[in-house]
mmCIF file of C-alpha atoms in Angstrom:
data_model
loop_
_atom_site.group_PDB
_atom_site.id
_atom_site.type_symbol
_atom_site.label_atom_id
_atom_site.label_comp_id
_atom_site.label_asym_id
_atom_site.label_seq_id
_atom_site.Cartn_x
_atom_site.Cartn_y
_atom_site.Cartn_z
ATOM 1 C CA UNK A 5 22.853 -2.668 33.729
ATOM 2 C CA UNK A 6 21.802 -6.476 33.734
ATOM 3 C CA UNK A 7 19.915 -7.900 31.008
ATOM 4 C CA UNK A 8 17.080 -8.454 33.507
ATOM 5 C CA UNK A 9 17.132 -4.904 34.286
ATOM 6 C CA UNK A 10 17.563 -3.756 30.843
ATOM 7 C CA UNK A 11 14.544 -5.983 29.392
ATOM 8 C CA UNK A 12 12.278 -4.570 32.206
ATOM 9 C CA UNK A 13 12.719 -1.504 31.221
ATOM 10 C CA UNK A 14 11.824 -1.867 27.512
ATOM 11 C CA UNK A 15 9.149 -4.039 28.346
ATOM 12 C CA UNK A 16 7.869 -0.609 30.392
ATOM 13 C CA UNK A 17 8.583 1.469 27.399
ATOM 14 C CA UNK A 18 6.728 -0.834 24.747
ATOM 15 C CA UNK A 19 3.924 -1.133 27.514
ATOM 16 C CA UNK A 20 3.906 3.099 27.429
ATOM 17 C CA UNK A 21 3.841 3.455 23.904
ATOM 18 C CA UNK A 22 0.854 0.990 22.909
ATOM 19 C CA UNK A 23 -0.754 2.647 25.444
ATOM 20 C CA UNK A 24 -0.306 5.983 23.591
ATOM 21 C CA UNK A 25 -0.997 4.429 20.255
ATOM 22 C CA UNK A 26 -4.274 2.726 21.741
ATOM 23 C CA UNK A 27 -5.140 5.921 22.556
ATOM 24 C CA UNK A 28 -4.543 7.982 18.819
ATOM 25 C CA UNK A 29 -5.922 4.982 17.433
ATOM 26 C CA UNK A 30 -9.183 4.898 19.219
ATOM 27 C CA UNK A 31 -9.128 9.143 19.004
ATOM 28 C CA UNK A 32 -8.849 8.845 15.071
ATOM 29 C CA UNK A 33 -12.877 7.636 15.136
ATOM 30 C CA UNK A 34 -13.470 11.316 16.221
ATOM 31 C CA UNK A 35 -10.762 12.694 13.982
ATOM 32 C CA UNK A 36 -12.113 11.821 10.794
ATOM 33 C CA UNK A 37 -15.032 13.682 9.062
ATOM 34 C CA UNK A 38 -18.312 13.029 10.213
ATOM 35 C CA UNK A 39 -19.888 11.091 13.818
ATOM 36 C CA UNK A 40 -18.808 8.291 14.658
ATOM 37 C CA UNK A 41 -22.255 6.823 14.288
ATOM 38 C CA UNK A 42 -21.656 7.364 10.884
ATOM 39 C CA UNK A 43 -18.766 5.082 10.589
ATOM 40 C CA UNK A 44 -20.304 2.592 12.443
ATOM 41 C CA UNK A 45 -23.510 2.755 10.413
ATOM 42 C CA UNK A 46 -20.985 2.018 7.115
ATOM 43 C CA UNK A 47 -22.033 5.451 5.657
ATOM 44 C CA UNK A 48 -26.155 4.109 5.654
ATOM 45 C CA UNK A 49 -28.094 6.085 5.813
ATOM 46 C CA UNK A 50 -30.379 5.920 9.163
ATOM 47 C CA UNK A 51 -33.719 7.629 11.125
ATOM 48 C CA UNK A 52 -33.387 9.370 14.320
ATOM 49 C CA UNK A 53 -34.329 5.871 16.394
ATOM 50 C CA UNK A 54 -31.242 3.890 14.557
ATOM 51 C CA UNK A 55 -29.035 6.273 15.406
ATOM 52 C CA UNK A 56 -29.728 6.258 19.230
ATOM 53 C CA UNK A 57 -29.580 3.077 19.515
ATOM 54 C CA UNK A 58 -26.095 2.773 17.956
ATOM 55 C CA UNK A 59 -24.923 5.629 20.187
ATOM 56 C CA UNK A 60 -26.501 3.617 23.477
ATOM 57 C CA UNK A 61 -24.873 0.425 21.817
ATOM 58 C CA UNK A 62 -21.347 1.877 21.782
ATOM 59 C CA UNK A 63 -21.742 4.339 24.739
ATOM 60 C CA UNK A 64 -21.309 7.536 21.802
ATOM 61 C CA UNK A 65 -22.655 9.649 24.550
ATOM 62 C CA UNK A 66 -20.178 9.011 27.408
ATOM 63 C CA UNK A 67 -17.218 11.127 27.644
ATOM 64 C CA UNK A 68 -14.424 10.714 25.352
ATOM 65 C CA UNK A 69 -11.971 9.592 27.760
ATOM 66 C CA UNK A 70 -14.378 7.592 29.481
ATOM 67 C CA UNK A 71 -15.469 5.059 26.337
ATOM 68 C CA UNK A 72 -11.280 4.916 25.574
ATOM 69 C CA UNK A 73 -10.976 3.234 29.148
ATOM 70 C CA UNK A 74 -14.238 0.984 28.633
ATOM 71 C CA UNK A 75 -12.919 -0.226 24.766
ATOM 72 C CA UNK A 76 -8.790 -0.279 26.629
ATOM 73 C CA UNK A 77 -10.615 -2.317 28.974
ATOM 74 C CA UNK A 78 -12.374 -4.941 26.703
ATOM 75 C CA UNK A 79 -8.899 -5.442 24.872
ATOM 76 C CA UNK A 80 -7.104 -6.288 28.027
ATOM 77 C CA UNK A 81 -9.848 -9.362 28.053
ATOM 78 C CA UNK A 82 -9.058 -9.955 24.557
ATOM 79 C CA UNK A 83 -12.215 -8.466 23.579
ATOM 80 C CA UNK A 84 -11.487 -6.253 20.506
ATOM 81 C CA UNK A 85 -15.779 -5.684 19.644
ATOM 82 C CA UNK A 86 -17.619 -6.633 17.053
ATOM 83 C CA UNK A 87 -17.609 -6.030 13.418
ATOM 84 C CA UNK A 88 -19.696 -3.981 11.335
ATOM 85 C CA UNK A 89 -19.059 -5.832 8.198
ATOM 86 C CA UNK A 90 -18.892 -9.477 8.860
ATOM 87 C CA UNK A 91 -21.421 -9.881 12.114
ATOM 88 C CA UNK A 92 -18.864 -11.279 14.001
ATOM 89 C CA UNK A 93 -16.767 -10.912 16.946
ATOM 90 C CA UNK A 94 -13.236 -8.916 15.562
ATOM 91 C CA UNK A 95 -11.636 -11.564 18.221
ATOM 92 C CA UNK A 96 -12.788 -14.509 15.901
ATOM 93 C CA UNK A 97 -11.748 -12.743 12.617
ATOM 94 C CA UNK A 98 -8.497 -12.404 13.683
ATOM 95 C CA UNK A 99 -7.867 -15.620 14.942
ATOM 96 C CA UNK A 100 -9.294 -17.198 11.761
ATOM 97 C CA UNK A 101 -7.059 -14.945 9.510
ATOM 98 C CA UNK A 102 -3.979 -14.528 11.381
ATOM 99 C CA UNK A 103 -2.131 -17.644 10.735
ATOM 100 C CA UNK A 104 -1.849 -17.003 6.823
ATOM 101 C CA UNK A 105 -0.200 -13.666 7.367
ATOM 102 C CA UNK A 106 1.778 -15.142 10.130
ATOM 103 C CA UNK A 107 3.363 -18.071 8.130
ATOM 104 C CA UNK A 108 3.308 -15.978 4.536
ATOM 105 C CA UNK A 109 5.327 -13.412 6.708
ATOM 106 C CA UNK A 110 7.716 -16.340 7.927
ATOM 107 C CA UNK A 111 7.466 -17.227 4.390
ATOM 108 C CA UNK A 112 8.868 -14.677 3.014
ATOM 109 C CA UNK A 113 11.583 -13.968 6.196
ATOM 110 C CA UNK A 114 13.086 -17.075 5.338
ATOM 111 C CA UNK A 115 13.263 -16.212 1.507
ATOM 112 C CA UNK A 116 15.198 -12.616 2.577
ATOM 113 C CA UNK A 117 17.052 -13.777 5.261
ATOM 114 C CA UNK A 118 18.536 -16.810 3.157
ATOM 115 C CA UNK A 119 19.266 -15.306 0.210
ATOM 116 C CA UNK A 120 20.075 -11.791 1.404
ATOM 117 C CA UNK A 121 22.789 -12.671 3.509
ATOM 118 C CA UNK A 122 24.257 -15.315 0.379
ATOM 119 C CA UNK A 123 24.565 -12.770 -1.929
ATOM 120 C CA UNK A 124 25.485 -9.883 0.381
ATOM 121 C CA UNK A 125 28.375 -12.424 2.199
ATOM 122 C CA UNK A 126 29.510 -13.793 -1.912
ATOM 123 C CA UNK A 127 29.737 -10.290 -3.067
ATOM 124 C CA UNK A 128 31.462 -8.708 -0.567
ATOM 125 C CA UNK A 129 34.124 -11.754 -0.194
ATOM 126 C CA UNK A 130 34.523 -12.530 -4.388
ATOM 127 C CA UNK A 131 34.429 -9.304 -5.598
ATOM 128 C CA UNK A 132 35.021 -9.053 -9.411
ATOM 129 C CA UNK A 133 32.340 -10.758 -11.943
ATOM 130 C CA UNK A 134 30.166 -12.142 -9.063
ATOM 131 C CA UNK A 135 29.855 -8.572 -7.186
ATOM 132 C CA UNK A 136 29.111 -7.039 -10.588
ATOM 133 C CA UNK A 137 26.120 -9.634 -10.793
ATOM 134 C CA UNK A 138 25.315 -9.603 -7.405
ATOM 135 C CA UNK A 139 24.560 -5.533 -7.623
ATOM 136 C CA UNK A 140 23.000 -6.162 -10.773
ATOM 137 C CA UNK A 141 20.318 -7.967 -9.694
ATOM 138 C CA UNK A 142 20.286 -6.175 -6.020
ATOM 139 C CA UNK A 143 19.456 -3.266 -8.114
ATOM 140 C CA UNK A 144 16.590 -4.590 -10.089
ATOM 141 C CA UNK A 145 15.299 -6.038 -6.835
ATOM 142 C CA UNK A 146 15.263 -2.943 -5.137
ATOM 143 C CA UNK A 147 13.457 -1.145 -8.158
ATOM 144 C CA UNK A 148 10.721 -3.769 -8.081
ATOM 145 C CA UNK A 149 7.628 -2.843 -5.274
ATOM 146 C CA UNK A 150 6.048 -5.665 -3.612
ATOM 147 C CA UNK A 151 2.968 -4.872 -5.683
ATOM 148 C CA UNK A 152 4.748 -4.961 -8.780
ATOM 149 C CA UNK A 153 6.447 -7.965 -8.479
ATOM 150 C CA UNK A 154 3.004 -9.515 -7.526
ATOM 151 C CA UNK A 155 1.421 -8.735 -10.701
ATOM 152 C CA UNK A 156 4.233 -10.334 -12.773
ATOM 153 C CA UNK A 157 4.622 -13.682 -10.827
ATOM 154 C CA UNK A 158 0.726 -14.112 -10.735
ATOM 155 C CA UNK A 159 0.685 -13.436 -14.216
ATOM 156 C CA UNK A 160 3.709 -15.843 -15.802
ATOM 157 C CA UNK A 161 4.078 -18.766 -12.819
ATOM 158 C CA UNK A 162 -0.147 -18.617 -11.982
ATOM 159 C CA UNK A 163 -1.733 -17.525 -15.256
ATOM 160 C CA UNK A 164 0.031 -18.070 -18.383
ATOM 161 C CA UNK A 165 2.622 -21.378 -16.881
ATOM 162 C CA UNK A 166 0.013 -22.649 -14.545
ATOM 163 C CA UNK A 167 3.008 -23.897 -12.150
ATOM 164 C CA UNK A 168 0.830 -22.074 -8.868
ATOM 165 C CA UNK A 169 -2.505 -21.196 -7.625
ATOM 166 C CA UNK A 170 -3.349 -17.673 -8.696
ATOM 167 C CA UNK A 171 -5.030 -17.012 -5.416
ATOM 168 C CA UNK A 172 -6.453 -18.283 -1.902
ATOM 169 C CA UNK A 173 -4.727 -20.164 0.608
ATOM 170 C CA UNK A 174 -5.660 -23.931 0.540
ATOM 171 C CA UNK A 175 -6.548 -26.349 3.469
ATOM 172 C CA UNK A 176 -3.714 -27.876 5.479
ATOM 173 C CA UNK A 177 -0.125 -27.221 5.767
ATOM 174 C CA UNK A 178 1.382 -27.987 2.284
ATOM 175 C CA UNK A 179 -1.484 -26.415 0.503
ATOM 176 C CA UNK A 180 -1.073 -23.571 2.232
ATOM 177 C CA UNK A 181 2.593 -23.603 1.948
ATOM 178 C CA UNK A 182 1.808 -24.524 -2.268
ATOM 179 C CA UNK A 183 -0.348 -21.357 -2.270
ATOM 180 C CA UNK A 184 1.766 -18.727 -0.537
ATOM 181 C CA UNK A 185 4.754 -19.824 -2.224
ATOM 182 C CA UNK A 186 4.361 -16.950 -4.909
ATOM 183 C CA UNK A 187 2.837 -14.190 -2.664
ATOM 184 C CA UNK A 188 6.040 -14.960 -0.374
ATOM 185 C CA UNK A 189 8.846 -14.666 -3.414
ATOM 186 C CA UNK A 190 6.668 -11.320 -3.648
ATOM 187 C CA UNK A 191 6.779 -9.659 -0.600
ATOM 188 C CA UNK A 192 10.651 -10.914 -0.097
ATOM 189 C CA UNK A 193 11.679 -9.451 -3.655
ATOM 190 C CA UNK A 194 12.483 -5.770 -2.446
ATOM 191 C CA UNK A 195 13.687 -6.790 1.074
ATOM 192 C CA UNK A 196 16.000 -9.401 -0.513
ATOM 193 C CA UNK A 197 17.723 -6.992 -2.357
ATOM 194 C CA UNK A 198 18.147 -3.963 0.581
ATOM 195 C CA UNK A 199 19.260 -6.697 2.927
ATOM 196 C CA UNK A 200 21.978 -8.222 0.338
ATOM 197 C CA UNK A 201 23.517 -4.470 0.296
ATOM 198 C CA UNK A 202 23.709 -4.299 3.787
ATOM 199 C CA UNK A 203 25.141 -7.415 4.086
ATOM 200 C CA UNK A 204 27.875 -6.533 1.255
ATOM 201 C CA UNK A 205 28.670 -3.299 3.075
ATOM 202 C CA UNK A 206 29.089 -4.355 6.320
ATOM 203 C CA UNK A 207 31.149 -7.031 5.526
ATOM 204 C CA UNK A 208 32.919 -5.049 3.053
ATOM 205 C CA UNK A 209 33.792 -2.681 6.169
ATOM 206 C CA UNK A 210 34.573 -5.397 8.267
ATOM 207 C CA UNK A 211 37.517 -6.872 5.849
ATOM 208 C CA UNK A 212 39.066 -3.590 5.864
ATOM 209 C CA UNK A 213 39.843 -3.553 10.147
ATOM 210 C CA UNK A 214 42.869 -3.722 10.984
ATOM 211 C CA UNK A 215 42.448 -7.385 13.130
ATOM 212 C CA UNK A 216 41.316 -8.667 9.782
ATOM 213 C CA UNK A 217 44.794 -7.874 8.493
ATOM 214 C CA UNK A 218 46.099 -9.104 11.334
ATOM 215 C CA UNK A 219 44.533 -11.971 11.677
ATOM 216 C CA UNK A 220 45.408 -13.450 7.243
ATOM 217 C CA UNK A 221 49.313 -12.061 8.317
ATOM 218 C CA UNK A 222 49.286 -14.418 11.045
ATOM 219 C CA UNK A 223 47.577 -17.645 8.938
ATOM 220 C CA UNK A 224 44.608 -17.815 9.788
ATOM 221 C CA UNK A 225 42.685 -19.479 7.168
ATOM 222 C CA UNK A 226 40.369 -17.444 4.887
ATOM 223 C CA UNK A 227 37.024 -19.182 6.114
ATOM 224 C CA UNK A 228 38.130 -18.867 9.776
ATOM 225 C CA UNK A 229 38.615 -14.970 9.074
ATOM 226 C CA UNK A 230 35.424 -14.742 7.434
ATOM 227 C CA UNK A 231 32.941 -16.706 9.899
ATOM 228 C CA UNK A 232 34.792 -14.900 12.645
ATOM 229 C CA UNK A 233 35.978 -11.719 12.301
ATOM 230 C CA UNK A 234 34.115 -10.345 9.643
ATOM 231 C CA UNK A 235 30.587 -11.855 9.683
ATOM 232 C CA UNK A 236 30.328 -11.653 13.446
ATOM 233 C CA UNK A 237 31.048 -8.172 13.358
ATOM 234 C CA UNK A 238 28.566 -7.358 10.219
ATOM 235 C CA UNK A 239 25.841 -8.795 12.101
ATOM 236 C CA UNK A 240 25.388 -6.139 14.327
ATOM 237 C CA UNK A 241 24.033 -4.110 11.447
ATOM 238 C CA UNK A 242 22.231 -6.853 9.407
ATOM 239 C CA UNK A 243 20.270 -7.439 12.959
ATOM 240 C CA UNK A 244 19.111 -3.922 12.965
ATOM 241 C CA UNK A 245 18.295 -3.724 9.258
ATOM 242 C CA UNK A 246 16.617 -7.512 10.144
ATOM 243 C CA UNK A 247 13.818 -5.437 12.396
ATOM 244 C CA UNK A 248 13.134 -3.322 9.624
ATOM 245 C CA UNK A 249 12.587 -6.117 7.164
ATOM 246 C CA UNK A 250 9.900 -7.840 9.846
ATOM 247 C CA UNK A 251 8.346 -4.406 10.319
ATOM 248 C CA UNK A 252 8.293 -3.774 6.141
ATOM 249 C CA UNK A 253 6.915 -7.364 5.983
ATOM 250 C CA UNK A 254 4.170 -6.850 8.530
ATOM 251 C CA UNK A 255 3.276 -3.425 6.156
ATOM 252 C CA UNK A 256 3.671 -4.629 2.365
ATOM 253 C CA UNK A 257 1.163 -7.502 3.333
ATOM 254 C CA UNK A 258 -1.399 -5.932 2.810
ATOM 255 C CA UNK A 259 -0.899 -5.285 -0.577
ATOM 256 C CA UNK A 260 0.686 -9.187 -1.612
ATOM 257 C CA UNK A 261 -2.402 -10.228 0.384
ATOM 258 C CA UNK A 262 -5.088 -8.297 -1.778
ATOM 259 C CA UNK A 263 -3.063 -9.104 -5.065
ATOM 260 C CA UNK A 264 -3.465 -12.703 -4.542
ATOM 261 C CA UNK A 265 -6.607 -12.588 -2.415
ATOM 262 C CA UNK A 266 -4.641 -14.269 0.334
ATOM 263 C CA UNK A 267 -7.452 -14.510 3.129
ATOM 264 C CA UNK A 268 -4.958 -12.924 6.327
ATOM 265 C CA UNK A 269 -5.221 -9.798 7.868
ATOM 266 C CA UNK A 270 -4.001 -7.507 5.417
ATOM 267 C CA UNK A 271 -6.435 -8.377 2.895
ATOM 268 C CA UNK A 272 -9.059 -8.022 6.212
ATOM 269 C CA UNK A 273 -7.559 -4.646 6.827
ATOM 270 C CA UNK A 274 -7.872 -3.639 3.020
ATOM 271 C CA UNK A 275 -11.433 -4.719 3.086
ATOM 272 C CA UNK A 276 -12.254 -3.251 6.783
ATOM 273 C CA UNK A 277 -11.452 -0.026 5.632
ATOM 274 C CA UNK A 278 -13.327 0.040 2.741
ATOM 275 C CA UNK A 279 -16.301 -0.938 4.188
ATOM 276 C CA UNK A 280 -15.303 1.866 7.157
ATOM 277 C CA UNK A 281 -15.570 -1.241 9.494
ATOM 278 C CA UNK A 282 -13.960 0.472 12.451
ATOM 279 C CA UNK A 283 -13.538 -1.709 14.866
ATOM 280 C CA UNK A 284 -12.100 -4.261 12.946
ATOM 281 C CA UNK A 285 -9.712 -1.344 11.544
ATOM 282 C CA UNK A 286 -8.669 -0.526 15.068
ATOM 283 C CA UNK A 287 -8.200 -4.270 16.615
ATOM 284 C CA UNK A 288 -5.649 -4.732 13.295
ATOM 285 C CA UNK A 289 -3.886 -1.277 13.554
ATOM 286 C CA UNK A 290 -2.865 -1.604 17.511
ATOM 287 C CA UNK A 291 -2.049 -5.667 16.284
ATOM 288 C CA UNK A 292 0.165 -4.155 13.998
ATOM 289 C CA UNK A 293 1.557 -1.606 15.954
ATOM 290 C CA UNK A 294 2.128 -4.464 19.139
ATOM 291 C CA UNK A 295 3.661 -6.483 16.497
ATOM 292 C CA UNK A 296 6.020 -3.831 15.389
ATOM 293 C CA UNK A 297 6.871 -3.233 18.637
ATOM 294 C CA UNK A 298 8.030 -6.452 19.676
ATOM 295 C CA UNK A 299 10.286 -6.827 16.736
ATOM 296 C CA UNK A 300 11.887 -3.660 18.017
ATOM 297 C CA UNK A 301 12.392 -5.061 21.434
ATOM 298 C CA UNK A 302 13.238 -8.472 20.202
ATOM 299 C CA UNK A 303 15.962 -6.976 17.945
ATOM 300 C CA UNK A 304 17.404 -4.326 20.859
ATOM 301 C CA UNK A 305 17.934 -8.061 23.024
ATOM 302 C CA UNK A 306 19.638 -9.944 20.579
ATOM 303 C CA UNK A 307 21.710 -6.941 19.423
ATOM 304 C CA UNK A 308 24.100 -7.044 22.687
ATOM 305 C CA UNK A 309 24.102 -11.008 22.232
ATOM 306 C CA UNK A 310 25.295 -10.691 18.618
ATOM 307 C CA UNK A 311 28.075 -7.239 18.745
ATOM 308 C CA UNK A 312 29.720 -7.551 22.263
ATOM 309 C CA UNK A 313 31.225 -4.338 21.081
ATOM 310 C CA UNK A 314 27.415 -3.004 22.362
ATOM 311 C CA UNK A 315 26.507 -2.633 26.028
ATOM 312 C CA UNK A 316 23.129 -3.192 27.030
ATOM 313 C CA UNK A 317 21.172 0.218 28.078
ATOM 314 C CA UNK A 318 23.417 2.224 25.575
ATOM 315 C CA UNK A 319 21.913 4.447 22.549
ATOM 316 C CA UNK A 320 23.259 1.691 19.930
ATOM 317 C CA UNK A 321 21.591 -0.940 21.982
ATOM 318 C CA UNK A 322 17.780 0.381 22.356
ATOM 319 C CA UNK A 323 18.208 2.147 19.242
#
């Protein structure tokens, strides 16, 4: 199967499913308690004139299926409604708020991918003192939520040190870089530490193949064997676990957002769905869910490019 092939197809497949999650996430308005009037009223309470106009705003009367194709329909045009909350169009919100998460997501990316793959890739080659250390602080890592870990760098490097902002985003690049600094170290904490083990296992199972041995009784020098043998072939698995991370990052946000009132969409989200601002909670959800997506088909691409040892269109491939 080409590549060209191969990409078509899961470009069909990620097409198919956010259709399918469009549609659960436009049907959960009618799944939850109550009309949706309600929800789009924010739980006010209303007379018999308010409410039919809200159902004549949003078409409430039309068949189901028949107001999921109208609201498919505006998205296509980039036209996700407008929100309850804020008086806006959802459109605008997004594009206001979207390049915080984006760059406190590549933020933090850069913090796990860095320092995951040093201390997985020093454990796994020095054993002894450094591995003992290494796993130390892996574990303490790993045993520290996103949340957590946001409380207790806002408090000592924002609050009582005074080294960062406690909160907001700035104006302009380095500001913004300055004030997502700590929400970053945050949300990379945790994923730091799972993607250092990965690293140390995979490379751990890479030293013990037999062309490793091969290759050290033939001479090869040590940092030859390394770069090529064994971290090419750990890869494989640190590029799978490296979709997760993305995926993890695009989820925890929400949380490091509202901790340090970081103005991006998971503090929107937060805030959307308290207020039961629906629309706004569905253009985010199926952003989220495209976003997910891609990362998954991104990742299946590279995967063949990275491990020849996988064939494109095989189960390891689009798994």
């Amino acid at each position: 199967m080409s590549f060209l092939r191969f990409a078509a197809r899961r470009l069909a497949e990620l097409a198919a499913t956010l259709a399918g999650a469009s549609f659960v996430i436009f049907g959960a308005l009618y799944l939850a308690p109550g009309s949706p009037a309600s929800f789009l009223l924010a739980g006010r309470s209303a007379s018999p004139e308010a409410l039919r106009a809200v159902n004549a705003q949003y078409h409430l009367d039309d068949p189901f299926l028949l107001q999921y194709l109208r609201w498919a329909g505006r998205i296509l045009h980039g036209d996700f409604g407008r929100s309850i909350t804020y008086r806006t169009d959802v459109s605008r919100l997004l594009a206001d708020r979207l390049p915080a998460t984006l760059l406190l997501v590549a933020m933090a990316l850069v913090l796990v991918v860095a320092l995951g793959l040093l201390l997985g890739r020093t454990g796994a080659v020095r054993g002894g003192a450094a591995d003992s250390a290494i796993l130390v602080t892996t574990t303490v890592a790993l045993g520290t939520p996103s949340f957590v870990a946001a409380v207790l760098l806002q408090g000592l490097f924002a609050v009582k040190l005074g080294w960062f902002p406690t909160g907001g985003t700035g104006e302009g690049l380095g500001p913004m870089l300055w004030h997502l600094t700590l929400p970053a170290v945050a949300l990379a904490l945790y994923l730091t530490g799972m993607l250092a083990r990965v690293t140390r296992a995979a490379m751990l199972e890479a030293l013990g193949q037999e062309h490793v041995t091969v290759a050290r009784s033939r001479g090869v020098g040590e940092r030859h064997v390394i770069r090529r043998h064994v971290l090419r072939n750990a890869l494989g698995t640190v590029l799978t676990t490296g979709g997760l991370i993305v995926s993890t990052l695009l989820v925890c946000t929400v949380l490091v957002e509202t901790a340090f009132g970081v103005g991006g969409i998971g503090q929107l989200l937060e805030l959307s769905t308290t207020t039961k601002d629906f629309p706004t909670v569905q253009a985010i959800s199926l952003l989220l869910v495209g976003l997910f997506m891609a990362v998954n088909l991104v990742v299946d691409l590279l995967h063949p490019l990275v491990d020849p040892r996988v064939t494109l269109g095989t189960r390891a491939a689009a798994g």
